[in-house]
Short mmCIF file of C-alpha atoms and ligand atoms in Angstrom, two decimals:
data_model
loop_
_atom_site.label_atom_id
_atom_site.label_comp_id
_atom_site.label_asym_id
_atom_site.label_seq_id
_atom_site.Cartn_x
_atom_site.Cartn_y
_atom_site.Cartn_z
CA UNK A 1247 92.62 139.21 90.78
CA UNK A 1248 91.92 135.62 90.46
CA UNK A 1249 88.86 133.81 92.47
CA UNK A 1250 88.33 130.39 93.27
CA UNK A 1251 86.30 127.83 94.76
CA UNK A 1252 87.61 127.15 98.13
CA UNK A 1253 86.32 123.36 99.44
CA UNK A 1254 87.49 124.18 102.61
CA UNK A 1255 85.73 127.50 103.02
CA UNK A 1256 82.98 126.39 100.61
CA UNK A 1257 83.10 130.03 99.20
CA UNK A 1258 84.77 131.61 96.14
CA UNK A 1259 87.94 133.55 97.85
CA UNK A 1260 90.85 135.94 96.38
CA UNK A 1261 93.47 133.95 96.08
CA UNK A 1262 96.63 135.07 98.03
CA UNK A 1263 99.63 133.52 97.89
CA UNK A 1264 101.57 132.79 101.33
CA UNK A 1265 105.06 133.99 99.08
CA UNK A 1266 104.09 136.92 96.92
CA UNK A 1267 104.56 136.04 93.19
CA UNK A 1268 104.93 132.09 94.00
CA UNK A 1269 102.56 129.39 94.62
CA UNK A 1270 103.26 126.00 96.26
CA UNK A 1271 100.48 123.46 94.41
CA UNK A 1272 100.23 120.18 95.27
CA UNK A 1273 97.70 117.38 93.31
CA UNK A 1274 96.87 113.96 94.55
CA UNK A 1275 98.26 112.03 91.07
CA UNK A 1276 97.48 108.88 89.88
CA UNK A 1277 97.52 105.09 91.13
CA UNK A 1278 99.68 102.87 88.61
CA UNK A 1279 98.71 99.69 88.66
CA UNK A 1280 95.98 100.60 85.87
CA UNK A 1281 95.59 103.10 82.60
CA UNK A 1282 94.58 106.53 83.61
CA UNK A 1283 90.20 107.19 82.78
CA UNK A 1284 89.05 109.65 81.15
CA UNK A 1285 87.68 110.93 84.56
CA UNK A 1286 90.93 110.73 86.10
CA UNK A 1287 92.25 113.08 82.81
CA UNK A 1288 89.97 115.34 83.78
CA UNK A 1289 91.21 116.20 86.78
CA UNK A 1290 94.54 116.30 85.95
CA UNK A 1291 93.13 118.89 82.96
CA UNK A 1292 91.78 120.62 85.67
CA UNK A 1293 94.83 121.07 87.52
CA UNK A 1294 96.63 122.08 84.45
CA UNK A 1295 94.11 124.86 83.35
CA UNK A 1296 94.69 126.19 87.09
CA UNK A 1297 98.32 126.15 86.57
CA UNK A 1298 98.23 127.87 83.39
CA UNK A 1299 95.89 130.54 84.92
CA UNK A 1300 98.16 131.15 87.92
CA UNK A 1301 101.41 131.43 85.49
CA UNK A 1302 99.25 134.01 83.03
CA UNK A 1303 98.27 135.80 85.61
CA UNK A 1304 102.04 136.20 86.79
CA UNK A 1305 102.62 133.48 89.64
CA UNK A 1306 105.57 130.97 89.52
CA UNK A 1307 103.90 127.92 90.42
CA UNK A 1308 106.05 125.15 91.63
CA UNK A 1309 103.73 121.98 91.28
CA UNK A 1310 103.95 118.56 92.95
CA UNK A 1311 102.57 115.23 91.72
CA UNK A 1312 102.64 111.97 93.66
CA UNK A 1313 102.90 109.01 92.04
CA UNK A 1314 101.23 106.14 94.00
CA UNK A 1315 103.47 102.82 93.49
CA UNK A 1316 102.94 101.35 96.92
CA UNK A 1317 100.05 100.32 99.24
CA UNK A 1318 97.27 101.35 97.54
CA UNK A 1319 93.57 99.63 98.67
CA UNK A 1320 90.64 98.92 97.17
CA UNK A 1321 88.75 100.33 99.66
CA UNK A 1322 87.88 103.75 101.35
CA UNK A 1323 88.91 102.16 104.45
CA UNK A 1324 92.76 101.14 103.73
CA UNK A 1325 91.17 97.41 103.48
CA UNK A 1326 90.66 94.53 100.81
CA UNK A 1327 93.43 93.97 98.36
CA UNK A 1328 96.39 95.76 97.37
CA UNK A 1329 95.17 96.59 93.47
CA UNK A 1330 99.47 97.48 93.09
CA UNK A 1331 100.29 94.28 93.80
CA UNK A 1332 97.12 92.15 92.75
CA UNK A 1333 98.49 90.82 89.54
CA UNK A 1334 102.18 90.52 90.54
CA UNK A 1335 104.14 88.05 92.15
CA UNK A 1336 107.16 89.48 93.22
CA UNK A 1337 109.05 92.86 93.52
CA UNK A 1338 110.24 93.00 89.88
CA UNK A 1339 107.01 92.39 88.68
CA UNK A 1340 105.78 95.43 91.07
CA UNK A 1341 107.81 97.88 89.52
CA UNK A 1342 107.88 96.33 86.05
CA UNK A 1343 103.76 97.63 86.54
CA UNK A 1344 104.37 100.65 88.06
CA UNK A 1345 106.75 101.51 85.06
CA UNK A 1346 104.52 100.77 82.44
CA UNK A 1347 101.75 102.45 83.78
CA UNK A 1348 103.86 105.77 84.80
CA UNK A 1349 105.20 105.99 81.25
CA UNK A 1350 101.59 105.45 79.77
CA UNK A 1351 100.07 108.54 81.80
CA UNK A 1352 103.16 110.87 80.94
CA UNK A 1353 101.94 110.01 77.38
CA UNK A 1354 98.41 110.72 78.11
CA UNK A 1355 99.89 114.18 79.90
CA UNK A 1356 101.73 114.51 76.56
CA UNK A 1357 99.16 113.85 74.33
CA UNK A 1358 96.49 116.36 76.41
CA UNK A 1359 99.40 119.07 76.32
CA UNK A 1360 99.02 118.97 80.16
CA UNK A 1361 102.64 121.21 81.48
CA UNK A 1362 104.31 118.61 83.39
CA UNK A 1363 104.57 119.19 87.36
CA UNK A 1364 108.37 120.35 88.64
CA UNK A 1365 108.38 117.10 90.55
CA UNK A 1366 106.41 113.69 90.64
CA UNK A 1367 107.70 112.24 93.54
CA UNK A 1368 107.13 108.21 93.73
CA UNK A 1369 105.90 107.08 97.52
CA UNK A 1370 107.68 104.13 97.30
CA UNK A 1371 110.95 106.37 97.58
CA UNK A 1372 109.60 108.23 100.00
CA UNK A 1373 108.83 105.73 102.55
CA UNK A 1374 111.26 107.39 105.18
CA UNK A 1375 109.73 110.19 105.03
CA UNK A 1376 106.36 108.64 106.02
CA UNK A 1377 107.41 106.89 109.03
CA UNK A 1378 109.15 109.85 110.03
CA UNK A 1379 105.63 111.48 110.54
CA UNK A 1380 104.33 108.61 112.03
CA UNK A 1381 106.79 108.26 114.60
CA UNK A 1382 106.02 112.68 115.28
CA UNK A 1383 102.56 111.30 115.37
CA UNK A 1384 102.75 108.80 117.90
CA UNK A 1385 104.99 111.09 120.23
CA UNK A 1386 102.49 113.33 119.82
CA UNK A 1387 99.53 111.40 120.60
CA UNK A 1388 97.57 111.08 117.82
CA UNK A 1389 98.43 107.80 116.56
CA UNK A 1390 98.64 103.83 118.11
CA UNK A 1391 100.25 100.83 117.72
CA UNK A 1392 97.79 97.65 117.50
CA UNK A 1393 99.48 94.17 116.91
CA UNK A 1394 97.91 94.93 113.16
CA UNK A 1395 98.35 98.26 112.43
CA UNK A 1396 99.59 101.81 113.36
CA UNK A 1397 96.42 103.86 113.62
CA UNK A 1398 95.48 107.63 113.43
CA UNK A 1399 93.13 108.23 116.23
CA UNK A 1400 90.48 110.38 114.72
CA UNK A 1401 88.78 111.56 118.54
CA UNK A 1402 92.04 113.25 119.04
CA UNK A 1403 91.45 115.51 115.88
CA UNK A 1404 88.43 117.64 116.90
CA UNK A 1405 88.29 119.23 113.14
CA UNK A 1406 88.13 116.10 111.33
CA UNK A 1407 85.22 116.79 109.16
CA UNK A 1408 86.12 120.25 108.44
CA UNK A 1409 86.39 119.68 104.15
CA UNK A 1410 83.43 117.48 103.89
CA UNK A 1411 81.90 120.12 106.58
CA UNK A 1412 79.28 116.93 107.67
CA UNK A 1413 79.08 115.62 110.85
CA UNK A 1414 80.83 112.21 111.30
CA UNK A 1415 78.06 110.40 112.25
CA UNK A 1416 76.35 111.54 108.69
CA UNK A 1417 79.44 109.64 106.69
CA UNK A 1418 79.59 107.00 105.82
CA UNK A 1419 82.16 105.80 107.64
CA UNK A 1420 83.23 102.48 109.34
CA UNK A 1421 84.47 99.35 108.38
CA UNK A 1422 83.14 97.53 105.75
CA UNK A 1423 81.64 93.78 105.55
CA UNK A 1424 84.53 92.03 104.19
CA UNK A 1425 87.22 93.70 106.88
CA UNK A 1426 88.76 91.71 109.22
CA UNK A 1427 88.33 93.40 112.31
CA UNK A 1428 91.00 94.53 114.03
CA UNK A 1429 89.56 94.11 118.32
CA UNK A 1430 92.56 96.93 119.19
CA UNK A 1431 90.97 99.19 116.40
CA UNK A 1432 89.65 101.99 119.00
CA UNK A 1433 87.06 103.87 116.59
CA UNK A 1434 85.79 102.53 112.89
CA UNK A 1435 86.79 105.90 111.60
CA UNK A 1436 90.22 105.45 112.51
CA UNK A 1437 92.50 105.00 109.56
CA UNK A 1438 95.71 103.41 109.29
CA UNK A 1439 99.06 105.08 108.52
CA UNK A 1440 101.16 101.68 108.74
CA UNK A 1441 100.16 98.22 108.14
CA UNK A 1442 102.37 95.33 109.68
CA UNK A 1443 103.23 92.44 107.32
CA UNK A 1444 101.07 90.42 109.66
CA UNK A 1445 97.88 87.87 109.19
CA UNK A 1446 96.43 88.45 105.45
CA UNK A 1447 99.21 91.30 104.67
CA UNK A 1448 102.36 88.20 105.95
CA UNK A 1449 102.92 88.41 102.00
CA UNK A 1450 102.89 91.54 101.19
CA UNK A 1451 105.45 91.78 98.18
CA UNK A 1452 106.86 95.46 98.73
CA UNK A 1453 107.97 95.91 102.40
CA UNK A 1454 110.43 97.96 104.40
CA UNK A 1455 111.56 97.92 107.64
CA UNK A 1456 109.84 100.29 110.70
CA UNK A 1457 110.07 101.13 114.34
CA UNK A 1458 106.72 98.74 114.77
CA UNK A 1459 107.52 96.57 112.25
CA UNK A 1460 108.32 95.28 108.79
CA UNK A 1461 105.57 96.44 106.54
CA UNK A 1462 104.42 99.12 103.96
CA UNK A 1463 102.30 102.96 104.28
CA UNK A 1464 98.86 103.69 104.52
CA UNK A 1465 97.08 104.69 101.43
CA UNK A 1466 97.11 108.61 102.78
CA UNK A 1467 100.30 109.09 104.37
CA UNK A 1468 102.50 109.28 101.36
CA UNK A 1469 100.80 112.90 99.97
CA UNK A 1470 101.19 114.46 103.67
CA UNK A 1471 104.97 113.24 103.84
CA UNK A 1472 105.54 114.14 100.29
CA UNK A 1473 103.95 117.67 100.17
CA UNK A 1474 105.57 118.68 103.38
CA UNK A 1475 108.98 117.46 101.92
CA UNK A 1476 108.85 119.49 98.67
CA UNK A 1477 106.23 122.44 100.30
CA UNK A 1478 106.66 122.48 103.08
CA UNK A 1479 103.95 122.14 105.94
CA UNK A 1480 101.79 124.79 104.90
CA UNK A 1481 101.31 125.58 100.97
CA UNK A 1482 99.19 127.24 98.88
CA UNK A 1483 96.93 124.92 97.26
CA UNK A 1484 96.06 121.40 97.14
CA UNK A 1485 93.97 119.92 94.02
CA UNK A 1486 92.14 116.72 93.67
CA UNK A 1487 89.18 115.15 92.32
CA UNK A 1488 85.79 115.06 94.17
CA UNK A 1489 86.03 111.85 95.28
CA UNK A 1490 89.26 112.12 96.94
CA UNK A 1491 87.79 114.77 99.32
CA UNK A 1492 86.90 112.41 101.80
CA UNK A 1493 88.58 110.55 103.19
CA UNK A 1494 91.98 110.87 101.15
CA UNK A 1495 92.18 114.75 101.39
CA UNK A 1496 90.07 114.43 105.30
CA UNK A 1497 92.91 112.07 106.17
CA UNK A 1498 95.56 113.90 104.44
CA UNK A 1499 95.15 117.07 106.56
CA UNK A 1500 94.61 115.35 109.49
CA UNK A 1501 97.49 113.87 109.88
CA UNK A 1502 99.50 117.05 108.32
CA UNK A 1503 98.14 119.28 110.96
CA UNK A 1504 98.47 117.03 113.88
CA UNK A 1505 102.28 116.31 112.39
CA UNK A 1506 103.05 119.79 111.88
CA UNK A 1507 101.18 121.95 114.19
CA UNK A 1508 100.37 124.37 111.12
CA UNK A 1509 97.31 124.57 108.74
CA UNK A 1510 97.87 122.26 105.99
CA UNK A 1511 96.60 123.47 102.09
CA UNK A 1512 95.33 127.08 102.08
CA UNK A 1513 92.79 126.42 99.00
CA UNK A 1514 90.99 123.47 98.43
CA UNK A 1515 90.48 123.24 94.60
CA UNK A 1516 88.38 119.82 93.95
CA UNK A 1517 87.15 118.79 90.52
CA UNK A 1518 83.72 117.38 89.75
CA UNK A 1519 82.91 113.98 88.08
CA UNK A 1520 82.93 113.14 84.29
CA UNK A 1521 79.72 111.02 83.82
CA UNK A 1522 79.20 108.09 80.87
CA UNK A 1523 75.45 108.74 79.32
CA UNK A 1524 74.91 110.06 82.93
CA UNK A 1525 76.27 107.05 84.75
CA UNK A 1526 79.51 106.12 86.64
CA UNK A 1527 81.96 104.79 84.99
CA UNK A 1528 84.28 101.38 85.80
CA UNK A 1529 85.66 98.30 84.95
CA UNK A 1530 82.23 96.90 85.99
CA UNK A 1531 80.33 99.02 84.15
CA UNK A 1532 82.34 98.16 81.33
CA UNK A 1533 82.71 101.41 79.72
CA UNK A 1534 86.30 102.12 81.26
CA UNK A 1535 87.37 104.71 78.29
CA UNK A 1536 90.93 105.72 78.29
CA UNK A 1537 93.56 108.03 75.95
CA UNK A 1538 93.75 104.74 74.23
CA UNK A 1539 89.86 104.23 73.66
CA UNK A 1540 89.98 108.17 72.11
CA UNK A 1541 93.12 107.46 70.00
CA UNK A 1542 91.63 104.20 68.59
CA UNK A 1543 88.39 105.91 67.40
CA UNK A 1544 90.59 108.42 65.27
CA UNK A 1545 89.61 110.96 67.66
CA UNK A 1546 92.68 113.95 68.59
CA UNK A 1547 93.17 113.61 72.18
CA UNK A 1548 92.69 117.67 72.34
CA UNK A 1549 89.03 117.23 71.48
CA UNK A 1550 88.58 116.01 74.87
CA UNK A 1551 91.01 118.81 75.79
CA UNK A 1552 88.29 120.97 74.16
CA UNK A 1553 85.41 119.42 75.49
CA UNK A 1554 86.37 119.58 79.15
CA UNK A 1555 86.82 123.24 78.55
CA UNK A 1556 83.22 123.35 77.44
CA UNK A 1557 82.17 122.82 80.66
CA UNK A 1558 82.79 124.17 84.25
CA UNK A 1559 85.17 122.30 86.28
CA UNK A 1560 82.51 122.17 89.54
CA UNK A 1561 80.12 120.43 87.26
CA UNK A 1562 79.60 116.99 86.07
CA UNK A 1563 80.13 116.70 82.96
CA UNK A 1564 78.47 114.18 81.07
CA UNK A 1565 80.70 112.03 77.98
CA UNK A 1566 79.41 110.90 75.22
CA UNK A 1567 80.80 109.64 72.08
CA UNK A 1568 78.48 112.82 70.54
CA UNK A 1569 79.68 114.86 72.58
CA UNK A 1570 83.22 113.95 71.80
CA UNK A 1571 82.59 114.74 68.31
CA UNK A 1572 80.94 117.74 68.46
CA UNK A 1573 83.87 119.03 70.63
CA UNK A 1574 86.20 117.44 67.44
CA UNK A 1575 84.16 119.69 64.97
CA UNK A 1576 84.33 122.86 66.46
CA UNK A 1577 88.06 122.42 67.04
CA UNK A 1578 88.49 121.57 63.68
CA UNK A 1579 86.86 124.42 62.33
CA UNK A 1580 88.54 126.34 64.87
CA UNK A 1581 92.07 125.38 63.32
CA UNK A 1582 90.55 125.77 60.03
CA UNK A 1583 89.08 129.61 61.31
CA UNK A 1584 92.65 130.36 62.20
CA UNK A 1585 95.12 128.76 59.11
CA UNK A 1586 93.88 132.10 57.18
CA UNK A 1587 95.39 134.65 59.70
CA UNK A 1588 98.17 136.51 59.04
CA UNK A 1589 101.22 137.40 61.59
CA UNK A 1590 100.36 137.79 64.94
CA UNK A 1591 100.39 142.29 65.62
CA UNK A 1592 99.14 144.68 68.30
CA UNK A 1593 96.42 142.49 70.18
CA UNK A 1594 92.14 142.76 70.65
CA UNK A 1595 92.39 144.75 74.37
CA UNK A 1596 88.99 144.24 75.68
CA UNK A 1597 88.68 140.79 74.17
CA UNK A 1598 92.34 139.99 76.49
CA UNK A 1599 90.40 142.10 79.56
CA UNK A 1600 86.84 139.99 79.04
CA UNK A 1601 88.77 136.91 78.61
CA UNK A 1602 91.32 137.40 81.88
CA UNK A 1603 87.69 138.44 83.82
CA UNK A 1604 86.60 135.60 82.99
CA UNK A 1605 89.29 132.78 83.90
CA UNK A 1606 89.59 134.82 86.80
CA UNK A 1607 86.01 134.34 87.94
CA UNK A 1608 86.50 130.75 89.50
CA UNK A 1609 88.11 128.84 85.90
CA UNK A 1610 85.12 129.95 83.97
CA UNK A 1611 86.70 127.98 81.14
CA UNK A 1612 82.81 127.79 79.22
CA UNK A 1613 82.71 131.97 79.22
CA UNK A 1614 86.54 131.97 78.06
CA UNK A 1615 85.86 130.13 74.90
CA UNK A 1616 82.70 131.48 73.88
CA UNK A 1617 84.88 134.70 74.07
CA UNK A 1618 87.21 132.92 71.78
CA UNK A 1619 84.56 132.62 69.22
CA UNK A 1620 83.32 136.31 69.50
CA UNK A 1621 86.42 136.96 68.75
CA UNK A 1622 86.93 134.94 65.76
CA UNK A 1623 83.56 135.84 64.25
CA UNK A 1624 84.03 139.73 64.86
CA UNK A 1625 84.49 141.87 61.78
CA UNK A 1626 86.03 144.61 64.06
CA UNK A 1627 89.46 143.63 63.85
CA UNK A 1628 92.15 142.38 61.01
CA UNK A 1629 93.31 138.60 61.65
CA UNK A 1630 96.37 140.08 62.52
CA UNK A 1631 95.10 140.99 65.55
CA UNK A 1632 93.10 138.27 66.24
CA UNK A 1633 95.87 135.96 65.96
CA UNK A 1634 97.70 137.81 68.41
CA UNK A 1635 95.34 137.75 71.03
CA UNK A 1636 94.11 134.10 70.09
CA UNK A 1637 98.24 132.82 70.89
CA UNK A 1638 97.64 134.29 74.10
CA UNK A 1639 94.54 132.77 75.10
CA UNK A 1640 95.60 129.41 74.33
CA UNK A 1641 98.55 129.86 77.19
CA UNK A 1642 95.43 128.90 79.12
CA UNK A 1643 93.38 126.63 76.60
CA UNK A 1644 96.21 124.34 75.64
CA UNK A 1645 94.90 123.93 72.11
CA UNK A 1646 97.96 124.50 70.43
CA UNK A 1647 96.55 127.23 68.09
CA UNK A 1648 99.87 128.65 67.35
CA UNK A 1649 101.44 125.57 66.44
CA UNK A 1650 98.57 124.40 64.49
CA UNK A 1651 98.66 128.12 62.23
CA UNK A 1652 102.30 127.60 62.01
CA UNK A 1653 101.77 124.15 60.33
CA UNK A 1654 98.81 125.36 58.00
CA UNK A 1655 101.10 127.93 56.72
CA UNK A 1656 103.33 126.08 55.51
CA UNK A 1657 101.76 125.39 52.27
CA UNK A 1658 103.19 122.68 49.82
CA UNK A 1659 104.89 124.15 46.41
CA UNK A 1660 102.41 122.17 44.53
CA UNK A 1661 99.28 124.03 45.89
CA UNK A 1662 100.99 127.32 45.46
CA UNK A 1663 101.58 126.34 42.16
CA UNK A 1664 97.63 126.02 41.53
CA UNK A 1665 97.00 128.97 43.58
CA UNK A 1666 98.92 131.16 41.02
CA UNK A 1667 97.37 129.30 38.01
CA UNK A 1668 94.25 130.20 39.24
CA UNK A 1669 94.95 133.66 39.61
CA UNK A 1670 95.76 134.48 35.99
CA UNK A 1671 92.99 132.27 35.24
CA UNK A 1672 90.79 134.94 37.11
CA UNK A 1673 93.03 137.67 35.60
CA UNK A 1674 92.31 136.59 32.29
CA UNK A 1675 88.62 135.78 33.56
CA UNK A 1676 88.79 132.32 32.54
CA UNK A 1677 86.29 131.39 35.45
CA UNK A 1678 86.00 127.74 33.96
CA UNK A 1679 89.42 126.78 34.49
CA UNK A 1680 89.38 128.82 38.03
CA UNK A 1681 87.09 126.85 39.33
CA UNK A 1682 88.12 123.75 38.37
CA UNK A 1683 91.60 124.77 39.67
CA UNK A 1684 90.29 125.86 43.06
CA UNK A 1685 88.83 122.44 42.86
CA UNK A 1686 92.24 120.81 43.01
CA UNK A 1687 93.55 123.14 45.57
CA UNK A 1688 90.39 121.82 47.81
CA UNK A 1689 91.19 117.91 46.89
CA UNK A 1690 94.94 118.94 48.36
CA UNK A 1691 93.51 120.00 51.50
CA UNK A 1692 92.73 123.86 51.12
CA UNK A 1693 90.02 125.90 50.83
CA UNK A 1694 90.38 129.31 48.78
CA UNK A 1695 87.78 131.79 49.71
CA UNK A 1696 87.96 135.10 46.88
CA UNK A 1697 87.59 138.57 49.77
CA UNK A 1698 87.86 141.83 48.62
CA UNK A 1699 91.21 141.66 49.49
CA UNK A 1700 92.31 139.00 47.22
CA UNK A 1701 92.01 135.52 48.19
CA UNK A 1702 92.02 133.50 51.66
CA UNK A 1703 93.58 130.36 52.01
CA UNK A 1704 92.05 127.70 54.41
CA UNK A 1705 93.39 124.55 55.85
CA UNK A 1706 90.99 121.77 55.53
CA UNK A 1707 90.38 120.21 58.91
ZN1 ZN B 3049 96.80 112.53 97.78
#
């Protein structure tokens, strides 16, 4: 049975889907006006370990990803600039950014091995859909028109702070310094679900018509619109990172619940922060590290695969350039470990029942792969077995272990060529001229190890 980490309950539950056998998973995606960070990977790593946990343990998970082309701020309080359209000048040059920056995080998903969501719905073609639920929220009550803005009024939401479980007046909430504010704004914790292309947003570059007035979305509406269009209004889980909790995810279900009259996401899976030698990172900071960054220092983008495995995803985890390596090494001798095995056969049974206990308890992706070394270092079973059960643990890890054995064993006719030269050389116990062949097998990129039962044949990693 799996557990997990329920935000909104703040305990560890059973999970239990609403359909049996199916799951309905949403995940707040990413903002394209910029390259994906390393701590937004993370997240999304997160979500994809979850997925892959939910499929191996038998659920069909039908995943949604929003992609956020359209109206999003700079600040927590749907004020400052629009980052989407800060370097553009017109629509064209909108999308043209958008584009770019969409196709360069499917690559990063691509190079992480991250399974691609069944849909990644784009809010800027979904903007019917989010003034549909503003107009059920304003003939319900729980939204109003300023000259300005179309507002969610928080006071008529009693359960407003129920994911960040804090009282209101212990956020930080409000308007900030540099808002203009708004004298028909009824409460500073009152967010906005449509902005008028009025005042400092007259030229806004993407705009669409409304019932109010021409303008664009909030920065929250689009992923309660979205998920109730391909969820439905009450689904199984909904992922994020820790900072989106509040008030993206607050402000999410809000309005979802008021809209909808049903509870919003069941589980509330939320992903801690990846720290830079235990600070923040940012553009300001100046250590903004993306895919790029990794690829660029020769490192394999699944070492960072690796090393967010290493550590829970409710911790912070803390990158460093060592750390990145380290992660590198053990993968690599990982792959290396595994070239030698021979065809996958009848699997390790309690090493598949410690492992499943353990990805069951919460993600414990940590316990999970110092399984996966047990398992590799055991003398207990043939490699036959071990490879068997490995292939199956990576449907979780994502390591591509199979793929990477498949590779190794193809081994070029030139080294086999050595390998048999050596082995009359042994035969004839010419141990001169072994050695200095299994010299040339190593400068080739293999390392022959002599066992009892005959030799074992290493890829060099
Ligand atoms: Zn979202």
């Amino acid at each position: 049975m799996l557990k997990l980490f329920n935000s909104l309950s703040r305990k560890i539950e059973e999970f239990q889907p609403i359909k049996p056998n199916q799951v309905g998973f949403y995940i707040c995606g990413p903002t394209v006006y910029n390259d994906a960070h390393i701590g937004n990977l993370r997240t999304m790593l997160m979500a994809d370990i979850l997925r892959r946990a939910l499929e191996y343990n038998g659920f069909q998970v039908n995943e949604v990803m929003n992609i956020t082309d359209v109206g999003h701020l700079t600040s927590d309080n749907d004020t400052g600039e629009d980052k989407m359209e800060k370097n553009a000048k017109n629509e064209a040059d909108v999308l043209a950014i958008a584009k770019k920056y969409t196709d360069n995080f499917l690559n990063d998903l691509g190079a992480l091995n991250i399974e691609l969501p069944s849909k990644m719905p784009k809010a800027s073609e979904h903007v019917p859909e989010q003034i549909e639920m503003i107009k059920t929220l304003i003939a319900k009550g729980f939204a109003y028109e300023s000259d300005e803005a179309v507002y969610f009024d928080v006071a008529k939401f009693p359960q407003y702070n129920k994911l960040v479980g804090q009282n209101l007046d212990d956020m930080k909430l409000g308007a900030r310094q540099e808002v203009v504010k708004d004298p028909k704004k009824k409460n500073p914790v009152d967010f906005v679900l449509w902005f008028k292309a009025v005042g400092r947003y007259q030229n806004h570059i993407l705009k669409w018509p409304s019932p109010w007035r021409e303008g664009f979305p909030g920065w929250h509406i689009e992923c309660s619109a979205m998920s109730r269009k391909y969820l439905g209004d009450n689904f199984d889980i909904h992922a994020a990172g820790i900072d989106l909790k509040f008030p993206h995810n607050t402000n999410e279900t809000a309005q979802s619940e008021s809209a909808n009259g049903k509870p919003f996401a069941n589980y509330w899976i939320h992903g801690e922060h990846l720290l830079i030698n235990e600070g923040r990172m940012g553009k300001s900071e100046g250590n903004f590290i993306t895919m790029q960054t990794l690829v660029e220092k020769k490192f394999n983008p699944l070492a960072f695969r690796y090393l967010v495995l290493t550590t829970h995803y409710r911790s912070k985890l803390n990158f460093t350039w060592e750390s990145l390596a380290a992660a590198q090494n053990a993968l690599n001798n990982l792959y290396q470990e595994v070239s030698s095995f021979a065809e996958p056969k009848v699997g390790c049974a309690q090493f598949e029942q410690n492992f499943l206990e353990a990805v069951n308890n919460d993600l414990d992706t940590p316990k999970a792969l110092a399984i996966l070394w047990d398992l590799i270092k055991t003398g207990e079973f043939p490699t036959s077995a071990k490879a068997q059960t490995l292939f199956k643990f990576d449907q979780i890890f994502g390591l591509k272990i199979k793929e990477t054995w498949e590779l190794a064993k193809k081994i070029p006719e030139s080294v086999k060529k050595l390998i048999d030269e050596r082995e009359s050389a042994r035969t004839a116990k010419d141990f001169t001229k072994s050695d200095d062949l299994r010299k040339q097998i190593e400068t080739a990129g293999f390392f022959l190890e002599d066992t009892v039962d005959g030799y074992k044949l290493k890829k060099k990693y």
